[in-house]
Amino acid sequence: MPAESVAPPAVSQDDAGGRTARRVVAVLALVAILPALYLRNLRHDYFDQKIYMSAMDWWAAGHPLYDYVQPDRVQGELYFTYPPLAALLLAPFSYLRLGVAIATFAVLTAVAVVVTTGWLVLPVLRRHDLPRGFGLTVAVLLVLAVESTRETLTLGQINMLLVVLVLADLLFAVPQGRRWAGVGVGLAAALKLFPGIFVLYLLATRRWRAAAVATATAAAATLLAAAVVPGDSWRFWTHELWTTDRVGRTDYTGNQSLFGLLSRLSASAEPDRLPWLLLVLVVAGFGLWRAARAARAGDALVGLTLTGLVGGLVSPITWIHHLYWFVPAVVVLVDAALDADPATPAGARRRGGLLALAAGVGLPIVYGLVTFQDWGTAIVHTDDPVDFVVRNLYVLLSLLLLAVLPIRRGRDDASENSD
């Protein structure tokens, strides 16, 4: 006897209206929280962007670009430290009023947040049949609340624009085998050194053509800049690149790298380079090995996320605004939790554990490491266990995620985003 079909229970207008009201309240609550987070960060007063603009004015007046220096209460002296290609792209902004330049950077960063958050969360919302408009709105507001985004916006940094290049390349072009795969990573690496770690990711995943394209793109962009400004280019690549003290104090809490951790342990002396190099080799080897495993399993998002975390750990200087990569890590944790079957004890435990880990990462990166703390200007040796954990929290979270971030088998976010 055929089983009777059972129609799903009807959704009353009251239920739908109540759900809509709850969603509106949730969005308004997040919107209300943002000013409380940003008002504290606005003390930065677009400090980094003002350095860029002042350096461009100095350069336009005929002075050597890398002679520009600006005093700073915490770091002592700050210089223009970007490669010459970035200077050439920033130069036109010196012709704008400062307020217009700041507004332009802020709008571009906000657009980048919306676009990249859509790339990350829309596949998750589709797979789990969750409301897309509401889910994307909440996700964008949460990404805007994260400290790395706040630091990017309130310092006037370009990090989110580089994230667009990297994600477009590694989520779409590389998995789809596009002829231009690698161009985004190459351009990002030519503009700022941090994205160069993703060339190593392409090599670790045996994407030989994409790695070659990325390397050739970075080299061509760098040579183009050298043809326009040969003196400044020679000086940067032969001298300024290797003087890390131009970037700032390595022991400052805002430097969330392995070298920063060691610098805080050894302050006021500089840490021994040999232990640091050994740590870098171990962490980079393990992290890129897991990233390659993720790529082979079809999980491009986990692969690039692990690589971004590796980059933050192994770079001598990793300011908080560089650490966007916690955002996709939280997306992966939530997605993996939703995949777990709560009807079984093992599935319920897995879901609970992953959601707890997502919250354990998400809450600290929203509250932030430096936003509500005043670490002062003095060099302070870290010898208390609690201080060690607090002052190195992002380093420790990065190491934890390298080890436990789940690899989702057979995921193809590139095709899902192109639906």
Coordinates of N, CA and C in Angstrom, one line a residue, residues 4-236:
E4 N 1.1 7.4 2.4 CA 0.5 8.7 2.1 C 1.5 9.8 2.2
S5 N 1.3 10.7 1.2 CA 2.2 11.9 1.2 C 1.7 12.9 2.3
V6 N 2.7 13.4 3.0 CA 2.4 14.3 4.1 C 2.8 15.7 3.7
A7 N 1.9 16.6 3.6 CA 2.3 18.0 3.2 C 3.0 18.7 4.4
P8 N 3.9 19.5 4.1 CA 4.6 20.2 5.2 C 3.6 21.2 5.8
P9 N 3.8 21.4 7.1 CA 2.8 22.3 7.8 C 2.9 23.7 7.2
A10 N 1.7 24.2 7.1 CA 1.6 25.6 6.5 C 2.2 26.6 7.4
V11 N 2.8 27.6 6.8 CA 3.4 28.7 7.6 C 2.4 29.8 7.7
S12 N 1.9 30.1 8.9 CA 0.9 31.2 9.0 C 1.5 32.5 8.8
Q13 N 0.7 33.5 8.5 CA 1.1 34.9 8.3 C 1.8 35.4 9.6
D14 N 1.2 34.9 10.8 CA 1.8 35.4 12.1 C 3.2 34.8 12.2
D15 N 3.4 33.6 11.8 CA 4.7 33.0 11.9 C 5.7 33.7 11.0
A16 N 5.3 34.0 9.8 CA 6.2 34.7 8.9 C 6.5 36.1 9.3
G17 N 5.4 36.8 9.9 CA 5.6 38.1 10.4 C 6.6 38.1 11.6
G18 N 6.4 37.2 12.4 CA 7.3 37.1 13.6 C 8.7 36.8 13.2
R19 N 8.9 35.9 12.2 CA 10.3 35.6 11.8 C 10.9 36.9 11.2
T20 N 10.1 37.6 10.4 CA 10.7 38.8 9.8 C 11.0 39.9 10.8
A21 N 10.2 40.0 11.8 CA 10.4 40.9 12.9 C 11.7 40.6 13.7
R22 N 11.9 39.3 13.9 CA 13.1 38.8 14.6 C 14.4 39.1 13.8
R23 N 14.3 38.9 12.5 CA 15.4 39.2 11.6 C 15.8 40.7 11.6
V24 N 14.7 41.5 11.6 CA 14.9 43.0 11.6 C 15.6 43.4 12.9
V25 N 15.1 42.8 14.0 CA 15.7 43.2 15.3 C 17.2 42.7 15.4
A26 N 17.5 41.5 14.8 CA 18.9 41.0 14.8 C 19.8 42.0 14.0
V27 N 19.3 42.4 12.9 CA 20.1 43.3 12.0 C 20.3 44.6 12.7
L28 N 19.2 45.2 13.3 CA 19.3 46.5 14.0 C 20.3 46.4 15.2
A29 N 20.3 45.2 15.9 CA 21.1 45.1 17.0 C 22.6 45.1 16.6
L30 N 22.9 44.4 15.5 CA 24.3 44.4 15.0 C 24.7 45.8 14.5
V31 N 23.8 46.5 13.8 CA 24.0 47.9 13.4 C 24.3 48.8 14.6
A32 N 23.6 48.6 15.7 CA 23.8 49.4 16.9 C 25.1 49.1 17.6
I33 N 25.6 47.9 17.4 CA 26.9 47.5 18.1 C 28.1 48.2 17.4
L34 N 28.0 48.3 16.0 CA 29.1 48.8 15.2 C 29.7 50.1 15.7
P35 N 28.8 51.1 16.0 CA 29.4 52.4 16.5 C 30.2 52.3 17.7
A36 N 29.8 51.4 18.7 CA 30.5 51.2 19.9 C 31.9 50.6 19.6
L37 N 32.0 49.8 18.6 CA 33.3 49.2 18.2 C 34.2 50.2 17.5
Y38 N 33.5 50.9 16.6 CA 34.3 51.8 15.7 C 34.7 53.1 16.4
L39 N 33.9 53.6 17.3 CA 34.3 54.9 17.9 C 35.6 54.8 18.6
R40 N 35.9 53.6 19.2 CA 37.2 53.4 19.9 C 38.3 53.4 18.8
N41 N 38.1 52.8 17.7 CA 39.1 52.6 16.7 C 39.3 53.9 15.9
L42 N 38.4 54.8 15.9 CA 38.6 56.1 15.2 C 39.7 57.0 15.8
R43 N 40.2 56.6 16.9 CA 41.4 57.3 17.5 C 42.6 57.2 16.5
H44 N 42.5 56.1 15.6 CA 43.6 56.0 14.6 C 43.6 57.2 13.7
D45 N 42.4 57.8 13.4 CA 42.3 59.0 12.6 C 43.0 58.8 11.2
Y46 N 42.8 57.6 10.6 CA 43.3 57.3 9.3 C 44.8 57.5 9.2
F47 N 45.5 57.1 10.3 CA 46.9 57.4 10.5 C 47.8 56.9 9.3
D48 N 47.6 55.7 8.9 CA 48.4 55.1 7.9 C 48.2 55.8 6.5
Q49 N 46.9 56.1 6.3 CA 46.6 56.7 5.0 C 47.2 58.1 4.9
K50 N 47.2 58.8 6.1 CA 47.8 60.1 6.1 C 49.4 60.0 5.9
I51 N 50.0 58.9 6.3 CA 51.4 58.7 6.0 C 51.6 58.5 4.5
Y52 N 50.7 57.7 3.9 CA 50.8 57.5 2.5 C 50.7 58.8 1.7
M53 N 49.7 59.6 2.1 CA 49.5 60.9 1.4 C 50.6 61.9 1.6
S54 N 51.1 61.9 2.8 CA 52.2 62.8 3.1 C 53.5 62.4 2.4
A55 N 53.7 61.0 2.3 CA 54.8 60.5 1.6 C 54.7 60.8 0.1
M56 N 53.5 60.8 -0.4 CA 53.3 61.1 -1.9 C 53.6 62.6 -2.1
D57 N 53.2 63.4 -1.2 CA 53.5 64.9 -1.4 C 55.0 65.1 -1.3
W58 N 55.7 64.4 -0.4 CA 57.1 64.5 -0.2 C 57.8 64.0 -1.5
W59 N 57.3 62.9 -2.1 CA 57.9 62.4 -3.3 C 57.7 63.3 -4.5
A60 N 56.5 63.8 -4.6 CA 56.2 64.7 -5.7 C 57.0 66.0 -5.6
A61 N 57.5 66.4 -4.4 CA 58.3 67.6 -4.3 C 59.8 67.3 -4.7
G62 N 60.1 66.0 -5.1 CA 61.4 65.7 -5.6 C 62.3 65.0 -4.6
H63 N 61.8 64.7 -3.4 CA 62.6 64.0 -2.4 C 62.6 62.5 -2.7
P64 N 63.6 61.7 -2.3 CA 63.6 60.3 -2.4 C 62.4 59.7 -1.5
L65 N 61.7 58.8 -2.2 CA 60.5 58.3 -1.5 C 60.8 57.7 -0.2
Y66 N 61.8 56.9 -0.1 CA 62.0 56.1 1.1 C 62.8 56.8 2.2
D67 N 63.1 58.1 1.9 CA 63.6 59.0 3.0 C 62.5 59.6 3.8
Y68 N 61.2 59.4 3.4 CA 60.2 60.0 4.2 C 60.1 59.3 5.6
V69 N 59.9 60.1 6.6 CA 59.8 59.5 8.0 C 58.9 60.4 8.8
Q70 N 58.1 59.7 9.6 CA 57.1 60.5 10.5 C 57.2 59.9 11.9
P71 N 57.3 60.8 12.9 CA 57.4 60.3 14.3 C 56.1 59.7 14.7
D72 N 56.2 58.7 15.6 CA 55.1 58.0 16.2 C 55.3 57.8 17.6
R73 N 54.2 58.0 18.4 CA 54.3 57.8 19.9 C 54.7 56.4 20.3
V74 N 54.2 55.4 19.6 CA 54.4 54.0 20.0 C 55.6 53.4 19.3
Q75 N 55.7 53.6 17.9 CA 56.7 53.0 17.1 C 58.0 53.7 17.0
G76 N 58.0 55.0 17.4 CA 59.2 55.8 17.3 C 59.2 56.6 16.0
E77 N 59.6 55.9 14.9 CA 59.6 56.5 13.6 C 59.0 55.6 12.6
L78 N 58.1 56.1 11.7 CA 57.5 55.3 10.7 C 57.9 55.9 9.3
Y79 N 58.0 55.0 8.4 CA 58.5 55.3 7.0 C 57.4 54.8 6.0
F80 N 57.6 55.2 4.8 CA 56.8 54.6 3.7 C 57.5 53.3 3.3
T81 N 56.8 52.1 3.4 CA 57.4 50.8 3.3 C 56.8 50.0 2.2
Y82 N 55.9 50.5 1.4 CA 55.3 49.7 0.4 C 56.3 49.6 -0.8
P83 N 56.2 48.6 -1.7 CA 57.0 48.5 -2.9 C 56.6 49.7 -3.8
P84 N 57.5 50.0 -4.8 CA 57.4 51.2 -5.7 C 56.1 51.1 -6.5
L85 N 55.6 49.9 -6.9 CA 54.4 49.8 -7.6 C 53.2 50.4 -6.8
A86 N 53.1 50.1 -5.5 CA 52.1 50.6 -4.7 C 52.2 52.1 -4.6
A87 N 53.4 52.7 -4.6 CA 53.6 54.1 -4.6 C 53.0 54.8 -5.9
L88 N 53.3 54.1 -7.0 CA 52.8 54.7 -8.3 C 51.3 54.7 -8.3
L89 N 50.6 53.7 -7.7 CA 49.2 53.6 -7.7 C 48.6 54.6 -6.7
L90 N 49.3 54.9 -5.6 CA 48.9 55.8 -4.6 C 49.1 57.3 -5.0
A91 N 50.1 57.5 -5.9 CA 50.4 58.9 -6.2 C 49.3 59.7 -6.7
P92 N 48.3 59.2 -7.5 CA 47.2 60.1 -8.0 C 46.4 60.6 -6.8
F93 N 46.3 59.8 -5.7 CA 45.5 60.3 -4.6 C 46.0 61.5 -3.9
S94 N 47.3 61.8 -4.2 CA 47.9 63.0 -3.6 C 47.3 64.3 -4.2
Y95 N 46.6 64.2 -5.3 CA 46.0 65.3 -5.9 C 44.6 65.6 -5.4
L96 N 44.1 64.7 -4.6 CA 42.7 64.8 -4.0 C 42.8 65.5 -2.7
R97 N 41.8 66.1 -2.2 CA 41.7 66.6 -0.9 C 41.7 65.4 0.1
L98 N 42.3 65.5 1.2 CA 42.5 64.4 2.1 C 41.2 63.7 2.5
G99 N 40.2 64.5 2.7 CA 38.9 63.9 3.0 C 38.3 63.1 1.9
V100 N 38.5 63.5 0.7 CA 38.0 62.8 -0.5 C 38.8 61.4 -0.6
A101 N 40.1 61.5 -0.4 CA 41.0 60.3 -0.5 C 40.5 59.3 0.6
I102 N 40.3 59.8 1.8 CA 39.9 58.9 2.9 C 38.5 58.3 2.6
A103 N 37.6 59.1 2.1 CA 36.3 58.6 1.7 C 36.4 57.5 0.6
T104 N 37.2 57.8 -0.4 CA 37.4 56.8 -1.5 C 37.9 55.5 -1.0
F105 N 38.9 55.5 -0.1 CA 39.5 54.3 0.5 C 38.4 53.5 1.3
A106 N 37.6 54.3 2.1 CA 36.6 53.7 2.9 C 35.5 53.0 2.1
V107 N 35.1 53.7 1.0 CA 34.0 53.1 0.1 C 34.5 51.9 -0.6
L108 N 35.8 51.9 -1.1 CA 36.3 50.8 -1.8 C 36.5 49.6 -0.8
T109 N 36.9 49.9 0.5 CA 37.0 48.8 1.4 C 35.6 48.2 1.8
A110 N 34.6 49.1 1.9 CA 33.3 48.6 2.2 C 32.7 47.7 1.1
V111 N 32.9 48.1 -0.1 CA 32.5 47.3 -1.3 C 33.2 46.0 -1.3
A112 N 34.5 46.0 -1.0 CA 35.3 44.8 -1.0 C 34.8 43.8 0.1
V113 N 34.4 44.4 1.3 CA 33.8 43.6 2.3 C 32.5 42.9 1.9
V114 N 31.7 43.6 1.2 CA 30.4 43.1 0.8 C 30.6 42.0 -0.3
V115 N 31.5 42.3 -1.3 CA 31.8 41.3 -2.3 C 32.4 40.0 -1.8
T116 N 33.5 40.2 -1.0 CA 34.2 39.0 -0.5 C 33.3 38.2 0.5
T117 N 32.5 38.8 1.3 CA 31.6 38.1 2.2 C 30.6 37.3 1.4
G118 N 30.1 37.9 0.3 CA 29.2 37.2 -0.5 C 29.8 35.9 -1.1
W119 N 31.0 36.0 -1.5 CA 31.7 34.9 -2.1 C 31.9 33.8 -1.0
L120 N 32.1 34.2 0.2 CA 32.3 33.2 1.3 C 31.0 32.5 1.8
V121 N 30.0 33.3 2.0 CA 28.8 32.8 2.7 C 27.7 32.4 1.8
L122 N 27.5 32.9 0.6 CA 26.4 32.5 -0.2 C 26.4 31.0 -0.5
P123 N 27.5 30.4 -0.8 CA 27.5 28.9 -1.0 C 27.0 28.2 0.2
V124 N 27.4 28.7 1.4 CA 27.0 28.0 2.6 C 25.5 28.2 2.8
L125 N 24.9 29.4 2.6 CA 23.5 29.6 2.7 C 22.7 28.8 1.7
R126 N 23.2 28.6 0.5 CA 22.5 27.8 -0.5 C 22.5 26.3 -0.1
R127 N 23.7 25.8 0.3 CA 23.8 24.4 0.7 C 22.8 24.0 1.8
H128 N 22.7 24.9 2.8 CA 21.9 24.6 4.0 C 20.5 25.3 3.9
D129 N 20.1 25.8 2.7 CA 18.8 26.3 2.5 C 18.4 27.4 3.6
L130 N 19.3 28.3 3.8 CA 19.1 29.4 4.7 C 18.8 30.7 4.0
P131 N 18.1 31.6 4.6 CA 17.7 32.8 3.9 C 18.9 33.6 3.5
R132 N 19.0 33.9 2.2 CA 20.2 34.5 1.6 C 20.4 36.0 2.0
G133 N 19.3 36.7 1.8 CA 19.4 38.1 2.0 C 19.7 38.4 3.5
F134 N 19.0 37.8 4.4 CA 19.2 38.0 5.8 C 20.6 37.5 6.2
G135 N 20.9 36.3 5.7 CA 22.2 35.7 6.1 C 23.4 36.5 5.6
L136 N 23.3 37.0 4.4 CA 24.4 37.9 3.8 C 24.5 39.2 4.6
T137 N 23.4 39.8 4.9 CA 23.4 41.0 5.7 C 24.0 40.9 7.0
V138 N 23.7 39.8 7.7 CA 24.3 39.6 9.1 C 25.8 39.3 8.9
A139 N 26.1 38.5 7.9 CA 27.6 38.2 7.7 C 28.4 39.4 7.4
V140 N 27.9 40.3 6.6 CA 28.6 41.6 6.3 C 28.8 42.4 7.5
L141 N 27.7 42.5 8.3 CA 27.8 43.3 9.5 C 28.8 42.7 10.5
L142 N 28.8 41.4 10.6 CA 29.8 40.7 11.5 C 31.2 40.9 11.0
V143 N 31.4 40.9 9.7 CA 32.8 41.1 9.1 C 33.2 42.5 9.4
L144 N 32.3 43.5 9.3 CA 32.6 44.9 9.6 C 32.9 45.0 11.1
A145 N 32.4 44.2 11.9 CA 32.7 44.3 13.3 C 34.0 43.7 13.7
V146 N 34.6 42.8 12.9 CA 35.9 42.2 13.2 C 37.0 43.2 13.3
E147 N 37.9 43.0 14.3 CA 38.9 44.0 14.5 C 39.8 44.2 13.3
S148 N 40.2 43.2 12.6 CA 41.0 43.4 11.4 C 40.4 44.4 10.4
T149 N 39.1 44.3 10.2 CA 38.3 45.2 9.3 C 38.3 46.6 9.9
R150 N 38.1 46.7 11.2 CA 38.0 48.0 11.8 C 39.4 48.7 11.7
E151 N 40.4 47.9 11.9 CA 41.8 48.5 11.8 C 42.1 48.9 10.4
T152 N 41.6 48.1 9.4 CA 41.8 48.4 8.0 C 41.1 49.7 7.6
L153 N 39.9 49.9 8.1 CA 39.1 51.1 7.8 C 39.6 52.3 8.5
T154 N 39.9 52.2 9.8 CA 40.2 53.4 10.6 C 41.7 53.8 10.5
L155 N 42.5 52.9 9.9 CA 43.9 53.3 9.6 C 44.0 53.7 8.2
G156 N 43.1 53.3 7.3 CA 43.2 53.7 5.9 C 44.1 52.8 5.2
Q157 N 44.0 51.5 5.4 CA 44.8 50.5 4.8 C 44.2 49.9 3.5
I158 N 45.0 49.2 2.7 CA 44.5 48.7 1.5 C 44.3 47.1 1.5
N159 N 44.2 46.6 2.7 CA 44.2 45.1 2.8 C 43.0 44.4 2.1
M160 N 41.8 45.0 2.2 CA 40.7 44.3 1.7 C 40.7 44.3 0.1
L161 N 41.4 45.3 -0.5 CA 41.5 45.3 -1.9 C 42.4 44.2 -2.4
L162 N 43.5 43.9 -1.6 CA 44.3 42.7 -1.9 C 43.6 41.4 -1.7
V163 N 42.7 41.4 -0.6 CA 41.9 40.2 -0.4 C 41.0 39.9 -1.6
V164 N 40.5 40.9 -2.2 CA 39.6 40.7 -3.4 C 40.4 40.0 -4.5
L165 N 41.7 40.5 -4.7 CA 42.5 39.9 -5.8 C 42.8 38.4 -5.5
V166 N 43.2 38.2 -4.2 CA 43.6 36.8 -3.8 C 42.4 35.8 -3.9
L167 N 41.2 36.2 -3.3 CA 40.0 35.4 -3.3 C 39.5 35.1 -4.8
A168 N 39.5 36.2 -5.6 CA 39.0 36.0 -6.9 C 39.9 35.0 -7.7
D169 N 41.2 35.0 -7.4 CA 42.1 34.1 -8.1 C 42.0 32.7 -7.5
L170 N 42.0 32.5 -6.2 CA 42.1 31.2 -5.6 C 40.7 30.5 -5.4
L171 N 39.6 31.3 -5.4 CA 38.3 30.7 -5.3 C 37.7 30.4 -6.6
F172 N 38.1 31.2 -7.7 CA 37.5 31.0 -9.0 C 38.4 30.7 -10.1
A173 N 39.4 31.5 -10.3 CA 40.2 31.3 -11.5 C 41.0 30.1 -11.4
V174 N 41.7 29.8 -10.3 CA 42.5 28.6 -10.2 C 41.7 27.3 -10.2
P175 N 40.6 27.2 -9.4 CA 39.8 25.9 -9.4 C 39.2 25.7 -10.8
Q176 N 38.8 26.8 -11.5 CA 38.2 26.6 -12.8 C 39.2 26.5 -13.9
G177 N 40.5 26.5 -13.6 CA 41.5 26.4 -14.6 C 41.6 27.5 -15.7
R178 N 41.2 28.7 -15.2 CA 41.2 29.8 -16.2 C 42.6 30.2 -16.7
R179 N 42.8 30.7 -17.9 CA 44.1 31.0 -18.4 C 44.8 32.1 -17.6
W180 N 44.0 33.0 -17.0 CA 44.6 34.1 -16.3 C 44.7 33.8 -14.8
A181 N 44.5 32.5 -14.4 CA 44.7 32.1 -13.0 C 46.1 32.4 -12.6
G182 N 46.3 33.1 -11.4 CA 47.6 33.5 -10.9 C 47.8 35.0 -11.0
V183 N 47.1 35.7 -11.9 CA 47.3 37.1 -12.1 C 46.9 37.9 -10.8
G184 N 45.8 37.5 -10.2 CA 45.4 38.2 -9.0 C 46.4 38.1 -7.9
V185 N 46.9 36.9 -7.6 CA 47.9 36.7 -6.6 C 49.2 37.4 -6.9
G186 N 49.6 37.4 -8.2 CA 50.8 38.1 -8.6 C 50.7 39.6 -8.4
L187 N 49.6 40.2 -8.8 CA 49.4 41.7 -8.6 C 49.4 42.0 -7.1
A188 N 48.7 41.2 -6.3 CA 48.7 41.5 -4.9 C 50.1 41.4 -4.3
A189 N 50.9 40.4 -4.7 CA 52.3 40.3 -4.2 C 53.1 41.4 -4.6
A190 N 52.9 42.0 -5.8 CA 53.7 43.1 -6.3 C 53.3 44.4 -5.5
L191 N 52.1 44.5 -5.0 CA 51.6 45.7 -4.3 C 52.0 45.6 -2.8
K192 N 52.0 44.4 -2.2 CA 52.4 44.3 -0.8 C 53.0 42.9 -0.7
L193 N 54.0 42.7 0.1 CA 54.7 41.5 0.1 C 54.0 40.3 0.7
F194 N 53.1 40.5 1.7 CA 52.4 39.5 2.4 C 51.7 38.5 1.4
P195 N 51.0 38.9 0.4 CA 50.3 37.9 -0.5 C 51.3 37.0 -1.2
G196 N 52.6 37.2 -1.2 CA 53.5 36.3 -1.8 C 53.4 34.9 -1.3
I197 N 52.9 34.7 -0.1 CA 52.8 33.3 0.5 C 51.8 32.5 -0.4
F198 N 50.9 33.1 -1.1 CA 50.0 32.3 -1.9 C 50.7 31.8 -3.2
V199 N 51.8 32.3 -3.6 CA 52.6 31.7 -4.6 C 53.1 30.4 -4.2
L200 N 53.6 30.3 -2.9 CA 54.0 29.0 -2.3 C 52.8 28.0 -2.2
Y201 N 51.6 28.5 -2.0 CA 50.5 27.7 -1.9 C 50.2 27.1 -3.3
L202 N 50.3 27.8 -4.3 CA 50.2 27.3 -5.7 C 51.2 26.3 -6.0
L203 N 52.4 26.5 -5.6 CA 53.5 25.5 -5.8 C 53.2 24.2 -4.9
A204 N 52.7 24.4 -3.7 CA 52.5 23.2 -2.8 C 51.3 22.4 -3.4
T205 N 50.4 23.0 -4.1 CA 49.2 22.3 -4.6 C 49.5 21.9 -6.1
R206 N 50.7 22.1 -6.5 CA 51.1 21.7 -7.9 C 50.3 22.3 -9.0
R207 N 49.9 23.6 -8.7 CA 49.3 24.4 -9.8 C 50.4 25.1 -10.5
W208 N 51.2 24.4 -11.2 CA 52.4 24.9 -11.8 C 52.2 26.1 -12.7
R209 N 51.2 26.0 -13.6 CA 50.9 27.1 -14.5 C 50.5 28.4 -13.8
A210 N 49.6 28.2 -12.8 CA 49.1 29.4 -12.0 C 50.2 30.0 -11.2
A211 N 51.1 29.1 -10.7 CA 52.3 29.7 -9.9 C 53.2 30.4 -10.9
A212 N 53.4 29.9 -12.1 CA 54.2 30.6 -13.0 C 53.6 31.9 -13.5
V213 N 52.3 31.9 -13.7 CA 51.6 33.2 -14.1 C 51.7 34.2 -12.9
A214 N 51.5 33.7 -11.7 CA 51.6 34.7 -10.5 C 53.0 35.2 -10.4
T215 N 54.0 34.4 -10.6 CA 55.4 34.9 -10.5 C 55.7 35.9 -11.6
A216 N 55.3 35.5 -12.8 CA 55.5 36.4 -14.0 C 54.8 37.7 -13.9
T217 N 53.6 37.7 -13.3 CA 52.8 38.9 -13.1 C 53.5 39.8 -12.1
A218 N 53.9 39.2 -11.0 CA 54.6 40.0 -10.0 C 55.9 40.6 -10.5
A219 N 56.6 39.8 -11.3 CA 57.9 40.3 -11.8 C 57.6 41.4 -12.9
A220 N 56.6 41.2 -13.7 CA 56.4 42.2 -14.8 C 55.9 43.5 -14.1
A221 N 55.0 43.4 -13.1 CA 54.6 44.7 -12.5 C 55.7 45.4 -11.8
T222 N 56.6 44.6 -11.1 CA 57.8 45.2 -10.4 C 58.7 45.8 -11.4
L223 N 59.0 45.2 -12.6 CA 59.9 45.7 -13.6 C 59.3 47.0 -14.2
L224 N 57.9 47.0 -14.4 CA 57.3 48.2 -14.9 C 57.5 49.3 -14.0
A225 N 57.3 49.1 -12.7 CA 57.6 50.2 -11.7 C 59.1 50.6 -11.7
A226 N 60.0 49.6 -11.9 CA 61.4 49.9 -12.0 C 61.7 50.8 -13.2
A227 N 61.0 50.6 -14.3 CA 61.2 51.4 -15.5 C 60.8 52.8 -15.3
V228 N 59.8 53.0 -14.4 CA 59.3 54.4 -14.2 C 60.1 55.1 -13.1
V229 N 60.4 54.3 -12.0 CA 61.2 54.9 -10.9 C 62.3 54.0 -10.6
P230 N 63.4 54.0 -11.4 CA 64.5 53.1 -11.2 C 65.2 53.3 -9.9
G231 N 65.5 54.5 -9.5 CA 66.3 54.8 -8.3 C 65.6 54.3 -7.1
D232 N 64.3 54.6 -6.9 CA 63.5 54.2 -5.8 C 63.3 52.7 -5.7
S233 N 63.2 52.1 -6.9 CA 63.0 50.6 -7.0 C 64.3 49.9 -6.6
W234 N 65.4 50.4 -7.1 CA 66.7 49.8 -6.7 C 66.9 49.9 -5.2
R235 N 66.6 51.0 -4.6 CA 66.8 51.2 -3.2 C 65.9 50.3 -2.4
F236 N 64.6 50.2 -2.8 CA 63.7 49.4 -2.0 C 64.1 47.9 -2.0

